[in-house]
Short mmCIF file of C-alpha atoms (C1' of nucleotides) in Angstrom, two decimals:
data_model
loop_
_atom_site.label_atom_id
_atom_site.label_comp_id
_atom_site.label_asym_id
_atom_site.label_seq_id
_atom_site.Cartn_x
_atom_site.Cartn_y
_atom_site.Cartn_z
CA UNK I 267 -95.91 -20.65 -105.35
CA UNK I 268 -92.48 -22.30 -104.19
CA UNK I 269 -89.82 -20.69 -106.34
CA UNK I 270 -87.83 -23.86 -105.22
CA UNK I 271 -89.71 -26.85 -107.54
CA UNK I 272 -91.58 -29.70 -105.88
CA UNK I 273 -92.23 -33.09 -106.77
CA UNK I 274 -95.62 -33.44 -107.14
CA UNK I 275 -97.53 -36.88 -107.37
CA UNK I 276 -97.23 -36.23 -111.38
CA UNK I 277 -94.37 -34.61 -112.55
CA UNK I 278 -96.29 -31.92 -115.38
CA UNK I 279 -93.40 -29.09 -115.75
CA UNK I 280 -90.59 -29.75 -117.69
CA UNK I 281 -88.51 -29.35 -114.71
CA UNK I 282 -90.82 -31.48 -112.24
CA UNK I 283 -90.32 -34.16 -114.76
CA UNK I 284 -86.24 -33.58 -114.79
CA UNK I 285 -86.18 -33.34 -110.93
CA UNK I 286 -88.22 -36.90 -110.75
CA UNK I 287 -85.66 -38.09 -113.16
CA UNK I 288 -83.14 -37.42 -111.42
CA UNK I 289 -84.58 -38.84 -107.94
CA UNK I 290 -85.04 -41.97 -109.86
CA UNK I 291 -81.24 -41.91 -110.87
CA UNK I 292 -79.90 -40.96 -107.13
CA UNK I 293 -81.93 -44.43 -106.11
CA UNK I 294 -80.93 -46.45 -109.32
CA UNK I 295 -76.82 -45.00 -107.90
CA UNK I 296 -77.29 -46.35 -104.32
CA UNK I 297 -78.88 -49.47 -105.66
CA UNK I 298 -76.25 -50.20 -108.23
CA UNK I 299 -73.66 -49.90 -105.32
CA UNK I 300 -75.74 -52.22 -102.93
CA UNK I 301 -76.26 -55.04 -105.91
CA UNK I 302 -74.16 -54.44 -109.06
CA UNK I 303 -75.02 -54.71 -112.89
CA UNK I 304 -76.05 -58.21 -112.93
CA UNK I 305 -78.70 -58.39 -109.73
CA UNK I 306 -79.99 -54.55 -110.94
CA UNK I 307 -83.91 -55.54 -111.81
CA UNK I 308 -86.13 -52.82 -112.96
CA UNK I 309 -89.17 -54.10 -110.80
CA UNK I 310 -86.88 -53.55 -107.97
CA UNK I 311 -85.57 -50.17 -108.94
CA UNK I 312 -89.18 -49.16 -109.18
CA UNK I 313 -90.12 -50.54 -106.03
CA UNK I 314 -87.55 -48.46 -104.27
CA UNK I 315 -87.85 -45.86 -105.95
CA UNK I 316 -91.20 -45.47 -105.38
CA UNK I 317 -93.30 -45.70 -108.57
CA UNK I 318 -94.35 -48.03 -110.26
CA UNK I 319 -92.30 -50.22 -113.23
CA UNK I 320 -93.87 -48.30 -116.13
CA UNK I 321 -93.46 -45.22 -114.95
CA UNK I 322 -89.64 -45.82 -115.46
CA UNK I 323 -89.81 -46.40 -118.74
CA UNK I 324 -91.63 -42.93 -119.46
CA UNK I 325 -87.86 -41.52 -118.06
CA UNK I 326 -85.97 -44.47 -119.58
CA UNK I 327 -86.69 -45.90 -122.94
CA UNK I 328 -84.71 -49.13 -121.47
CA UNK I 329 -82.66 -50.59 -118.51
CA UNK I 330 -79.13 -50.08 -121.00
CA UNK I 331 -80.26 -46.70 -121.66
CA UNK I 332 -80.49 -45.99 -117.78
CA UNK I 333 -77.22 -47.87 -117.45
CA UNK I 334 -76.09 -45.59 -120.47
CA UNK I 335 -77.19 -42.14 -117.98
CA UNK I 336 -75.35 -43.38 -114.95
CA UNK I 337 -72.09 -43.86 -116.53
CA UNK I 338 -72.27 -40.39 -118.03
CA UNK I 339 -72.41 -39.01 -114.98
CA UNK I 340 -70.18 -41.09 -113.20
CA UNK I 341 -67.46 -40.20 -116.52
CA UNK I 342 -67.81 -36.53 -116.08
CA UNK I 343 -67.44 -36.72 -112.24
CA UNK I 344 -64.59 -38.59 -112.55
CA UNK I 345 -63.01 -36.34 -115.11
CA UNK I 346 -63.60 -33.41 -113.05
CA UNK I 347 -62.08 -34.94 -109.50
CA UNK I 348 -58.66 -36.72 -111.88
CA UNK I 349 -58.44 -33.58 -113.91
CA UNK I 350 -58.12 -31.51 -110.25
CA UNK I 351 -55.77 -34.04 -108.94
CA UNK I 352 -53.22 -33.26 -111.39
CA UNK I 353 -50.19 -31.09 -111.04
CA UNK I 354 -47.68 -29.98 -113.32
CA UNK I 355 -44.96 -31.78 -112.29
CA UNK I 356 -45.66 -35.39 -112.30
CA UNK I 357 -43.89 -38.23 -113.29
CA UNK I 358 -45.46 -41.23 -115.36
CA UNK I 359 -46.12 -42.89 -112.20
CA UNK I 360 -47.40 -40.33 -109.96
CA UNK I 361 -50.08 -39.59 -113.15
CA UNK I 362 -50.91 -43.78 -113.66
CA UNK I 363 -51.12 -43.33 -109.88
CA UNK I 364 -54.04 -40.70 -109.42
CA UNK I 365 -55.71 -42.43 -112.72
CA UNK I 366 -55.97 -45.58 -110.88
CA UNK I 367 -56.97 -44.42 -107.35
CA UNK I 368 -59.15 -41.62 -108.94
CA UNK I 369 -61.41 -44.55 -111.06
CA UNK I 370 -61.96 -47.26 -108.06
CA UNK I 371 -62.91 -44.27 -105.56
CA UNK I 372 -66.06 -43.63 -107.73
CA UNK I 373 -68.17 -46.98 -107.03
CA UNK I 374 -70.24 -47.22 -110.52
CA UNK I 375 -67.58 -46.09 -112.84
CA UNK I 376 -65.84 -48.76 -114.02
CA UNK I 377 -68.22 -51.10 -113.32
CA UNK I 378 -70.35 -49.85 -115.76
CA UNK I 379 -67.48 -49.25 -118.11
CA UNK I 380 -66.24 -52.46 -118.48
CA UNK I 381 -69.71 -53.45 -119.12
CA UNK I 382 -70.22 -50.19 -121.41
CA UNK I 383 -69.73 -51.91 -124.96
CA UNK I 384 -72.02 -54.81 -124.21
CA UNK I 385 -74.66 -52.21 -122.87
CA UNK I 386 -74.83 -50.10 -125.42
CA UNK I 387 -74.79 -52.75 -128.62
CA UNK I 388 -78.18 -54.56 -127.85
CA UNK I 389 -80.06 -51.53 -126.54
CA UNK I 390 -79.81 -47.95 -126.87
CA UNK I 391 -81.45 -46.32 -129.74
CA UNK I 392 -78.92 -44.56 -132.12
CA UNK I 393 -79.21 -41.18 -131.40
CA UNK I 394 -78.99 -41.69 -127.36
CA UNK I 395 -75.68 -43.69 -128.46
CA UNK I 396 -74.06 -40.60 -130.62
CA UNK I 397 -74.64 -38.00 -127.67
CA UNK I 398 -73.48 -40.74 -125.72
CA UNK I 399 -70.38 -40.87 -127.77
CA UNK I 400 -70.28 -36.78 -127.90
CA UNK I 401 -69.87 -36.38 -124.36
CA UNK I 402 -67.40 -39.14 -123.79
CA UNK I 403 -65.15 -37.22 -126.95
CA UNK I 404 -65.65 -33.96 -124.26
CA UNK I 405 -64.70 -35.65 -121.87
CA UNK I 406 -61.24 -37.31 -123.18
CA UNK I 407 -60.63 -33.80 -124.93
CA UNK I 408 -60.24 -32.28 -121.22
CA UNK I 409 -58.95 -35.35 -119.66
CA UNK I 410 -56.55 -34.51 -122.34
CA UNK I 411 -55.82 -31.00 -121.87
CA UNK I 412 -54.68 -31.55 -117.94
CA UNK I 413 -52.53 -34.50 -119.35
CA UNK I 414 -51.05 -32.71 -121.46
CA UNK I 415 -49.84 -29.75 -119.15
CA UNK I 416 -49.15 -32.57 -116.44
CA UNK I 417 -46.89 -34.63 -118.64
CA UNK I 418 -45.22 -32.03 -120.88
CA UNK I 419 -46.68 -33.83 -123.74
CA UNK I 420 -48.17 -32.76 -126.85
CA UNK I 421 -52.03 -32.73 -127.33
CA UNK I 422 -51.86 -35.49 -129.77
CA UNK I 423 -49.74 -37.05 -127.74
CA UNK I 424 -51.62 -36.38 -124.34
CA UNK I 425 -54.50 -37.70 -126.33
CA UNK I 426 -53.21 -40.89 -127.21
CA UNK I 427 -51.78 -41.27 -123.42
CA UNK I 428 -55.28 -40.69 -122.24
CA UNK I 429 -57.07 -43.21 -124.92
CA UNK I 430 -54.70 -45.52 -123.95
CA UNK I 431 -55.03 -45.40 -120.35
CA UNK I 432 -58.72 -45.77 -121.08
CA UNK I 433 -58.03 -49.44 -122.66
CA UNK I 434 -55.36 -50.54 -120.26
CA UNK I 435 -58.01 -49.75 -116.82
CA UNK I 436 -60.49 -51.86 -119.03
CA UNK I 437 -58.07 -54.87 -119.16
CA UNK I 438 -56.71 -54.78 -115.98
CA UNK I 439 -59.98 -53.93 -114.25
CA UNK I 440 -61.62 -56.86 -115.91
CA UNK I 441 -58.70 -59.02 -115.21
CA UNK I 442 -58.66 -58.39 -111.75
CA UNK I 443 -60.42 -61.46 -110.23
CA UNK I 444 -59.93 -60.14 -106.09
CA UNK I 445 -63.81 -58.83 -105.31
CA UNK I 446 -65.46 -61.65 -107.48
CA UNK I 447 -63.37 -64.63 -104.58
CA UNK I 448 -63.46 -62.77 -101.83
CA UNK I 449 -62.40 -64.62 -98.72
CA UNK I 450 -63.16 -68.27 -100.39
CA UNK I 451 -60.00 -70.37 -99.25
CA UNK I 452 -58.61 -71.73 -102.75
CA UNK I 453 -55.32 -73.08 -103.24
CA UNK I 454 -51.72 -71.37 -103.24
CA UNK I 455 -51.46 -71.29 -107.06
CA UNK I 456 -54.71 -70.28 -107.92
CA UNK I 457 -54.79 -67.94 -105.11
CA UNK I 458 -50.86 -66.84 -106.62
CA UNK I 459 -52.50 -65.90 -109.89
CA UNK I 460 -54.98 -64.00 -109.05
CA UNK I 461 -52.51 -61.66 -107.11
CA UNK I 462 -50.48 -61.43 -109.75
CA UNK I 463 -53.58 -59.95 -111.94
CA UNK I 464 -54.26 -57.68 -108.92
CA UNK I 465 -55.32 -54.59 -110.91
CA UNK I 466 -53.07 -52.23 -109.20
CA UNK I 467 -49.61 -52.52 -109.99
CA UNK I 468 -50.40 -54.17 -113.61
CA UNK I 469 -52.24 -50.83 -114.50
CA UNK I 470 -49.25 -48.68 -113.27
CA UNK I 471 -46.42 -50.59 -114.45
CA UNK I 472 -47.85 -50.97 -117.95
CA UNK I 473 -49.30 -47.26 -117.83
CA UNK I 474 -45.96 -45.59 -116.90
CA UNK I 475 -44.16 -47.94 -119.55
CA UNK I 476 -47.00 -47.06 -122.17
CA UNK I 477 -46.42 -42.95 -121.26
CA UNK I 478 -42.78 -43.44 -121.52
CA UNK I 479 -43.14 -45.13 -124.90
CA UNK I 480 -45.12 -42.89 -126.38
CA UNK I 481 -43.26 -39.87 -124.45
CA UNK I 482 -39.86 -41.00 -126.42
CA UNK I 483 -41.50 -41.72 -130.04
CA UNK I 484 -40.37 -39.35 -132.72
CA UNK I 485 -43.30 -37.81 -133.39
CA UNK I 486 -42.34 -37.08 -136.90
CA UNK I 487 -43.08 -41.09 -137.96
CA UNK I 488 -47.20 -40.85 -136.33
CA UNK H 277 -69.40 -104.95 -130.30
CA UNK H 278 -68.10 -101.95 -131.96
CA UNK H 279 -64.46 -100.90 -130.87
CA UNK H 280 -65.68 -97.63 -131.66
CA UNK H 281 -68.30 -96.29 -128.95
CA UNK H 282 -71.52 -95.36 -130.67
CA UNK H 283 -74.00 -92.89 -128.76
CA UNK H 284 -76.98 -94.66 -128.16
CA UNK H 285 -80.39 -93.10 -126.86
CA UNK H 286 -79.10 -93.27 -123.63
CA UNK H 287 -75.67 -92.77 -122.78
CA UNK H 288 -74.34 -95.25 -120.12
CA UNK H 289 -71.01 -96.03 -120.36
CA UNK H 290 -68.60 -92.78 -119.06
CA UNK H 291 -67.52 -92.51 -122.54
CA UNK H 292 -70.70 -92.39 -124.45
CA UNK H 293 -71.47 -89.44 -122.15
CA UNK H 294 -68.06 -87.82 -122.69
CA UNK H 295 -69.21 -88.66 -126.34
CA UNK H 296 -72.59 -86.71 -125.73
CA UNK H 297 -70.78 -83.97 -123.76
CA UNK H 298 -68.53 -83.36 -126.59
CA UNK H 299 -71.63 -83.31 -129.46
CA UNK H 300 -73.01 -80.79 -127.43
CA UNK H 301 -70.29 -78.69 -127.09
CA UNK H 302 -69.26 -78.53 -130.86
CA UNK H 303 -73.39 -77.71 -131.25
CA UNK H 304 -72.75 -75.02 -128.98
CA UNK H 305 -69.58 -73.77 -130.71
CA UNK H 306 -71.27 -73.31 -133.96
CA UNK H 307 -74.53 -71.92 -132.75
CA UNK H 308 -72.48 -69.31 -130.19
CA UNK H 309 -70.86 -68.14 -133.42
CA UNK H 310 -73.79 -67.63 -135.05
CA UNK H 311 -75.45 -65.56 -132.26
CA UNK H 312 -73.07 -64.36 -130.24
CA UNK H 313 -73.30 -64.54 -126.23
CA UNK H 314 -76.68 -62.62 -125.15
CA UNK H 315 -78.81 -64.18 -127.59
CA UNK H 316 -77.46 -67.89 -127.10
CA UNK H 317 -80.36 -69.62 -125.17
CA UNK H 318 -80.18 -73.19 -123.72
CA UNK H 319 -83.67 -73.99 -124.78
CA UNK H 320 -82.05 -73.64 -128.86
CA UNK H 321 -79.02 -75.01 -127.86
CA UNK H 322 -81.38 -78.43 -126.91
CA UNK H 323 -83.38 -78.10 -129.85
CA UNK H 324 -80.18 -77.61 -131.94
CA UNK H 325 -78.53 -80.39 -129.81
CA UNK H 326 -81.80 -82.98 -130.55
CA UNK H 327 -82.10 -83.57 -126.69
CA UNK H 328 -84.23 -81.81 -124.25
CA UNK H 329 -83.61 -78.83 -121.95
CA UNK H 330 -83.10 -81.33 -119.01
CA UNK H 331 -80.41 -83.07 -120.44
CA UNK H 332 -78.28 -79.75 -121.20
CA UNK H 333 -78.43 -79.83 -117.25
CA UNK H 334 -76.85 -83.38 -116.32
CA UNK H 335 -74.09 -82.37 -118.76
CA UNK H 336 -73.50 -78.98 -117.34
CA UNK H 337 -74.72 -77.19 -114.43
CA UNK H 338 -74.95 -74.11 -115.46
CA UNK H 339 -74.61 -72.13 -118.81
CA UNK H 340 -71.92 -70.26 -117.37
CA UNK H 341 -70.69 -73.50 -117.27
CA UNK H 342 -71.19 -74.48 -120.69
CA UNK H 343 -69.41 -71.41 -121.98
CA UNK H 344 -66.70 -71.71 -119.62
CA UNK H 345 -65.83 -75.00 -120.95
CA UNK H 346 -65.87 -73.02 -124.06
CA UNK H 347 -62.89 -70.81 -123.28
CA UNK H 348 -61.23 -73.37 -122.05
CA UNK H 349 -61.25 -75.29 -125.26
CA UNK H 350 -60.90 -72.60 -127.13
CA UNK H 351 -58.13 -71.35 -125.05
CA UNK H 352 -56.49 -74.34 -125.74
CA UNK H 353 -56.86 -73.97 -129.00
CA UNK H 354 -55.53 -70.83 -129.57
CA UNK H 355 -52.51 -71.51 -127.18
CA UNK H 356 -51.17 -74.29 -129.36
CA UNK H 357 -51.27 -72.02 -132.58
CA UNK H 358 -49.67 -69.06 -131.17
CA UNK H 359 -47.14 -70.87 -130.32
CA UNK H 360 -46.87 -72.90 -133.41
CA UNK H 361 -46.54 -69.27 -134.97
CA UNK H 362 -43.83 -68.17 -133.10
CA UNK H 363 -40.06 -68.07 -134.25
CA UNK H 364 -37.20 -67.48 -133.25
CA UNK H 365 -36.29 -63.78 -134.66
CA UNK H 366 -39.24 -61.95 -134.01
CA UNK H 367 -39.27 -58.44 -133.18
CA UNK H 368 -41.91 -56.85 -130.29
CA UNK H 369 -44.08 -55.94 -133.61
CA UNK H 370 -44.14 -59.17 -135.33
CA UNK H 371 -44.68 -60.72 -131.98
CA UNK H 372 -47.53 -58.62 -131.39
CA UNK H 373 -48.78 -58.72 -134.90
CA UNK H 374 -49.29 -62.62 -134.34
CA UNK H 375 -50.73 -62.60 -131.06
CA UNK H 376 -53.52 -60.07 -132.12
CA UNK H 377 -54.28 -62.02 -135.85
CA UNK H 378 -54.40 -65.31 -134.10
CA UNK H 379 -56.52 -64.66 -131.12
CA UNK H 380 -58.84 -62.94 -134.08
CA UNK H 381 -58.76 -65.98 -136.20
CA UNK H 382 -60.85 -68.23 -133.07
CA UNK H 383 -64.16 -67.19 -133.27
CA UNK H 384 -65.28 -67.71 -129.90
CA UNK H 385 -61.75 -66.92 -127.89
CA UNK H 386 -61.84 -63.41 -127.37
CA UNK H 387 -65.94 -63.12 -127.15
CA UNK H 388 -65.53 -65.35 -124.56
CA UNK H 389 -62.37 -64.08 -123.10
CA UNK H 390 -63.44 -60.45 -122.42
CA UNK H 391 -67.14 -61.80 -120.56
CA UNK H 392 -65.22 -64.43 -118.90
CA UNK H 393 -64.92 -62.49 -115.38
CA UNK H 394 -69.01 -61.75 -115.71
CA UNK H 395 -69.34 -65.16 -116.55
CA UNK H 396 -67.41 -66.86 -113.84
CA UNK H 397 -68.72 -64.56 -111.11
CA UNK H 398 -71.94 -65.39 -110.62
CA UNK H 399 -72.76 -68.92 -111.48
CA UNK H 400 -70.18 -71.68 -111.63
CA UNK H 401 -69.30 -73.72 -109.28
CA UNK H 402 -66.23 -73.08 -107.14
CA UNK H 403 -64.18 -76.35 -107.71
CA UNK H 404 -65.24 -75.97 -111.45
CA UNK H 405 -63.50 -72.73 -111.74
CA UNK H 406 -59.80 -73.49 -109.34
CA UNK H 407 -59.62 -76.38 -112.71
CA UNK H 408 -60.39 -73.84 -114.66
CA UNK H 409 -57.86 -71.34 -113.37
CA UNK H 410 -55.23 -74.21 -113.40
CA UNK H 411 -56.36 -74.66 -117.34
CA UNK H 412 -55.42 -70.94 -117.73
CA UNK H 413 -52.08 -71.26 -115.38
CA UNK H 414 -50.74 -73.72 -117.60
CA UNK H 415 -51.65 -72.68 -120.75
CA UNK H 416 -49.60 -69.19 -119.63
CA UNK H 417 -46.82 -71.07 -118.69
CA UNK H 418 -46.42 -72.90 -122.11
CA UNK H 419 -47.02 -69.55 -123.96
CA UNK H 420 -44.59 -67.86 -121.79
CA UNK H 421 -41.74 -70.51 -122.76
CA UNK H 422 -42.64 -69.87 -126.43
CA UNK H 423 -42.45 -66.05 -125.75
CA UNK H 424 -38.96 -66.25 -123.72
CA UNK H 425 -37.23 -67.88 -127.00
CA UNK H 426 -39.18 -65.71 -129.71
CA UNK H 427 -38.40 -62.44 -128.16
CA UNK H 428 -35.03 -63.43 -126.26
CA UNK H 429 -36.27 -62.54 -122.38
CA UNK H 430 -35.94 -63.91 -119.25
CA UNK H 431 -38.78 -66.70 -118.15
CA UNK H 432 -39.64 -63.96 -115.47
CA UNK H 433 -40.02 -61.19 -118.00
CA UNK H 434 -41.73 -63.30 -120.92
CA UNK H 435 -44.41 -64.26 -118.03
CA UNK H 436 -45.24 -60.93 -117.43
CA UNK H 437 -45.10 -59.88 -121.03
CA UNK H 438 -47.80 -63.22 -121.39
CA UNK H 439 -49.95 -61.70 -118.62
CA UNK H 440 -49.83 -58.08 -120.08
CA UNK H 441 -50.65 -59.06 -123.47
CA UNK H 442 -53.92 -60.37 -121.62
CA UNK H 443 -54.83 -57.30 -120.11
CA UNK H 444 -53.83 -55.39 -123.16
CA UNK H 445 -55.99 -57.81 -125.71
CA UNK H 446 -59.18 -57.48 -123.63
CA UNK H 447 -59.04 -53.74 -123.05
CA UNK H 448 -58.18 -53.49 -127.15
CA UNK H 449 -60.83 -56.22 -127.86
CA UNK H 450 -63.53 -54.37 -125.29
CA UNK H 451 -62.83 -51.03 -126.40
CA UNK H 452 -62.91 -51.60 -130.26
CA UNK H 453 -67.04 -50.60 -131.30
CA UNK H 454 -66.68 -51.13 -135.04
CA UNK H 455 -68.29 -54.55 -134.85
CA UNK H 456 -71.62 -53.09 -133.16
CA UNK H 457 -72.20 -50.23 -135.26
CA UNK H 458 -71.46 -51.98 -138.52
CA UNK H 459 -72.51 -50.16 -141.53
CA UNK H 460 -74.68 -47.03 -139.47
CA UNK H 461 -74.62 -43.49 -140.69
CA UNK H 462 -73.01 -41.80 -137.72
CA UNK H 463 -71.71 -38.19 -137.74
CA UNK H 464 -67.93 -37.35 -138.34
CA UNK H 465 -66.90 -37.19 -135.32
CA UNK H 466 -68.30 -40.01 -133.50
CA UNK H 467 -67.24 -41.99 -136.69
CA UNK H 468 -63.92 -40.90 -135.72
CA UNK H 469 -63.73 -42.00 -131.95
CA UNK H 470 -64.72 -45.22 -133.44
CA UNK H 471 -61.71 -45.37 -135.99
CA UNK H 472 -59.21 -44.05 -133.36
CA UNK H 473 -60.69 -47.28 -130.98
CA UNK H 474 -59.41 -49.67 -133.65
CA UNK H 475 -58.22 -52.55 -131.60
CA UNK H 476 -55.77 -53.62 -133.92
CA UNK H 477 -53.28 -50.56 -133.73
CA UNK H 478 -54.28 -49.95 -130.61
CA UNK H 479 -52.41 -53.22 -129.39
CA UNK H 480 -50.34 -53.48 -131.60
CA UNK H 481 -48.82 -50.26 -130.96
CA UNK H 482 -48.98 -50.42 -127.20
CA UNK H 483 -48.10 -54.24 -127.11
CA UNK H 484 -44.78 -53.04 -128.76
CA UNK H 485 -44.08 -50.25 -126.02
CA UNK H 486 -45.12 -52.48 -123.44
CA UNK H 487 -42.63 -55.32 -124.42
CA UNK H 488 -39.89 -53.19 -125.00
CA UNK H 489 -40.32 -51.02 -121.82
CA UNK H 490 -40.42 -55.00 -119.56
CA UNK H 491 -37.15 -55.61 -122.22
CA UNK H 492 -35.16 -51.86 -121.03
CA UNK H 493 -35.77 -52.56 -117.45
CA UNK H 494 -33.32 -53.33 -114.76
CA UNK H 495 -34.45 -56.72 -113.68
CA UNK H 496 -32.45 -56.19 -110.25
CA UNK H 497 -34.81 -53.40 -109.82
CA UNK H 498 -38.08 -55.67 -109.83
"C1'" DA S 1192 -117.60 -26.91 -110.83
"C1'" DT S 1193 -116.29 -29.02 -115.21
"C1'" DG S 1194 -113.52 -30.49 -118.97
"C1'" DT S 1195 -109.07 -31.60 -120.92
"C1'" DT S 1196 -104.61 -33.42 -120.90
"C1'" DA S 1197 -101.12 -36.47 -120.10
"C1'" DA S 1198 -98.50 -38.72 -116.06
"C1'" DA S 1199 -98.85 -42.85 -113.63
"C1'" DT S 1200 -100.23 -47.45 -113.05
"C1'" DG S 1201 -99.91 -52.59 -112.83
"C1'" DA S 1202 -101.90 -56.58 -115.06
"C1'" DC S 1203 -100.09 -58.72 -118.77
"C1'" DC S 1204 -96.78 -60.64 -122.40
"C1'" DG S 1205 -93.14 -63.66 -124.31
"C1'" DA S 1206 -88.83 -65.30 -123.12
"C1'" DT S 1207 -85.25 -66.66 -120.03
"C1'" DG S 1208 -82.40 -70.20 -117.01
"C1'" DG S 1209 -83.22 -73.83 -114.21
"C1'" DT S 1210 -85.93 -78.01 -111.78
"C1'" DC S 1211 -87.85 -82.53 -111.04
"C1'" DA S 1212 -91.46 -86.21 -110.90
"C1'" DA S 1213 -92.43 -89.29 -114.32
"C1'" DC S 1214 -90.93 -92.17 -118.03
"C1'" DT S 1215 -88.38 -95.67 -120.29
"C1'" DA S 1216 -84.05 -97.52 -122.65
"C1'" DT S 1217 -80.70 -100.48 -121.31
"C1'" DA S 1218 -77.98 -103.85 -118.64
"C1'" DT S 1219 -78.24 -107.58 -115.70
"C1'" DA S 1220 -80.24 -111.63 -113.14
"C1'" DG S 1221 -82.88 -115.67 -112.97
"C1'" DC N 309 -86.37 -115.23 -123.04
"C1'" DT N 310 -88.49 -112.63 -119.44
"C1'" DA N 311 -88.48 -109.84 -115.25
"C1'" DT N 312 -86.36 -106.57 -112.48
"C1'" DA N 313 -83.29 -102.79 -111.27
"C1'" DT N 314 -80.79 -98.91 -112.62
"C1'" DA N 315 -80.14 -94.55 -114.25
"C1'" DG N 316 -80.31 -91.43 -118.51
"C1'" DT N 317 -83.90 -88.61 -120.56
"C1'" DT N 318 -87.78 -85.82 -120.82
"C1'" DG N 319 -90.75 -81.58 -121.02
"C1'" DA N 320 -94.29 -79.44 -118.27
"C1'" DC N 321 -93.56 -76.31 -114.86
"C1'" DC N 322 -91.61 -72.35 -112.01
"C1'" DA N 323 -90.02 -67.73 -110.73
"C1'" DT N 324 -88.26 -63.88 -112.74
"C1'" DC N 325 -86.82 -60.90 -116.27
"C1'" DG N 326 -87.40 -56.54 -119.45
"C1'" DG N 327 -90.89 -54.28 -121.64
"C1'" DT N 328 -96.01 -52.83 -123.09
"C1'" DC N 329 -100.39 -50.45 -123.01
"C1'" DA N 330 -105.40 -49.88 -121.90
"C1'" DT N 331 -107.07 -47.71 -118.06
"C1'" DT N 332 -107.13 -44.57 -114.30
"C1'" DT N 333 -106.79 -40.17 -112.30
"C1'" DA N 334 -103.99 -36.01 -110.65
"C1'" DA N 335 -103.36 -31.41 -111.99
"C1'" DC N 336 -104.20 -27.75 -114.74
"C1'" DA N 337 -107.26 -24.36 -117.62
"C1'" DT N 338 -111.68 -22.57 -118.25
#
DNA sequence: ATGTTAAATGACCGATGGTCAACTATATAG
DNA sequence: CTATATAGTTGACCATCGGTCATTTAACAT
């Protein structure tokens, strides 16, 4: 009688089953990282993590629900780590700053948000998608919160900044063409372009100008 | 000996297959707008094409392929009428208001647009997509010179207000769910995420802040 | 020990994008 | 007009995908 909970060769106990679940996620994480969205095959998730295919979908109904799981948990760490790396004194930039770095540090984040729309609208059963949707309102409610005591803003405004900020790391994260070229030798214009969608500065120029726009909007006439 | 080049069963000449190539694609166009992107298949597209699967294959290598062509024509496309729409007293709102309806008005643009990074990624060819980029270099060039006289800027500052609107349209465009969830019975507050995702304020709005924060700035400075 | 329950399995399914040896329509040569 | 060469077209075929479900069997209760 282990007070700690072990994985047996069937999961029977409620939290056997939770604790095999989440093994399966810690794999499905690493392999993500190792492989990305596209190359992600269930037969090979089940392979390493150990059981076989089916047994994966008595934890997962499908492979976008599973998809669905990670980015939960990859949203509410993130949340927590940007929501501790603000301060109360920070300018626009300083705030689209920590946003930026805060989002590529975690390695399945924004990968699987960019992707989240197309994930969710073919495969997830309706009421996985609203408590999907519940925790990501939590989420931008605190996200909120911080922003609003970091930027001197309003909540509704501090909500809008942070809604916002959500659609403009979509665009420039998907615009960002760097990791997909690599070190292939192309020429000086192409190769000009794509630096000029680097990610980086086009999220924090357009984020600060965004903040400052909504920061000096009479909030009377919204 | 018809001046005009008829397809025959066999295309020989280089422009009976441009002929061919160009059936095909308009086939494409209309059945991608019927399904959308996942559920297009190349095995309908030959059926819906009369020709087999093989022959998709001499005309394009792969169907990343196909749809890249796609966005390219469609990019085209839409280039040509934004700027046709354009005048020459337009305010950051009006401006923004036309971008958003025409880019709406193509059905296949901005489907394409927002997959376009997944799409190129993994399976096209890399001399394919430098032509493709130079498509897309161009076509931002000629919509920047529209933008420069409709909103009064600098070359340098309509470019980068080209490139933002971009970044901004596919973050909008990505975020915006009302198009998967159609006519569901969802709960209040999930229904109201949804609302507050609207792409069309959303970049509207922000398009406006974003233009008029590249307009305020010190051009010395950048 | 025995019976009961349900977790785990993996052969199987239909569908996908992509290939290629075989076929044959067409242009050319004799 | 016929024979030959060329190359555009074909569809059976392949590996792989996400997902299913009858069967097996580990783990518990009696």
């Amino acid at each position: 009688m282990n007070s700690v909970v072990a994985i047996n060769q069937r999961a029977r106990s409620s939290e056997q089953k939770a604790l095999r679940r989440h093994a399966v996620l810690e794999t499905a994480e690493v392999y993500f990282k190792e492989v990305g969205y596209e190359a992600f095959s269930m037969a090979q998730l089940a392979k390493k993590s150990g059981v076989a295919k089916g047994t994966l979908y008595l934890y997962f109904n499908t492979r976008e629900e599973l998809f669905l799981t990670l980015y939960e948990q990859s949203l509410v760490r993130w949340s927590q780590i940007f929501i501790g790396s603000l301060s109360d004194t920070m300018t626009s930039k300083t705030y689209a700053q920590s946003l930026y770095k805060t989002t590529q540090a975690d390695g399945v984040f924004l990968p699987l948000l960019i992707r989240l729309e197309h994930v969710i609208e073919h495969n997830v059963a309706i009421p996985r998608l609203i408590e999907s949707k519940r925790v990501f309102i939590n989420q931008v409610e605190a996200v909120a919160a911080g922003t609003s005591t970091a930027l001197r803003l309003s909540t509704a405004q501090a909500t809008e900044v942070v809604k916002t900020m959500g659609v403009l790391l979509i665009g420039a994260t998907q615009t960002d063409q760097s990791p997909a070229l690599d070190d292939e030798d192309l020429p000086a214009d192409v190769q000009y372009l794509i630096t000029s969608f680097s990610s980086e500065p086009l999220f924090i120029k357009n984020a600060a100008r965004i903040i400052e726009g909504i920061r000096a909007e009479d909030m009377s006439g919204v």
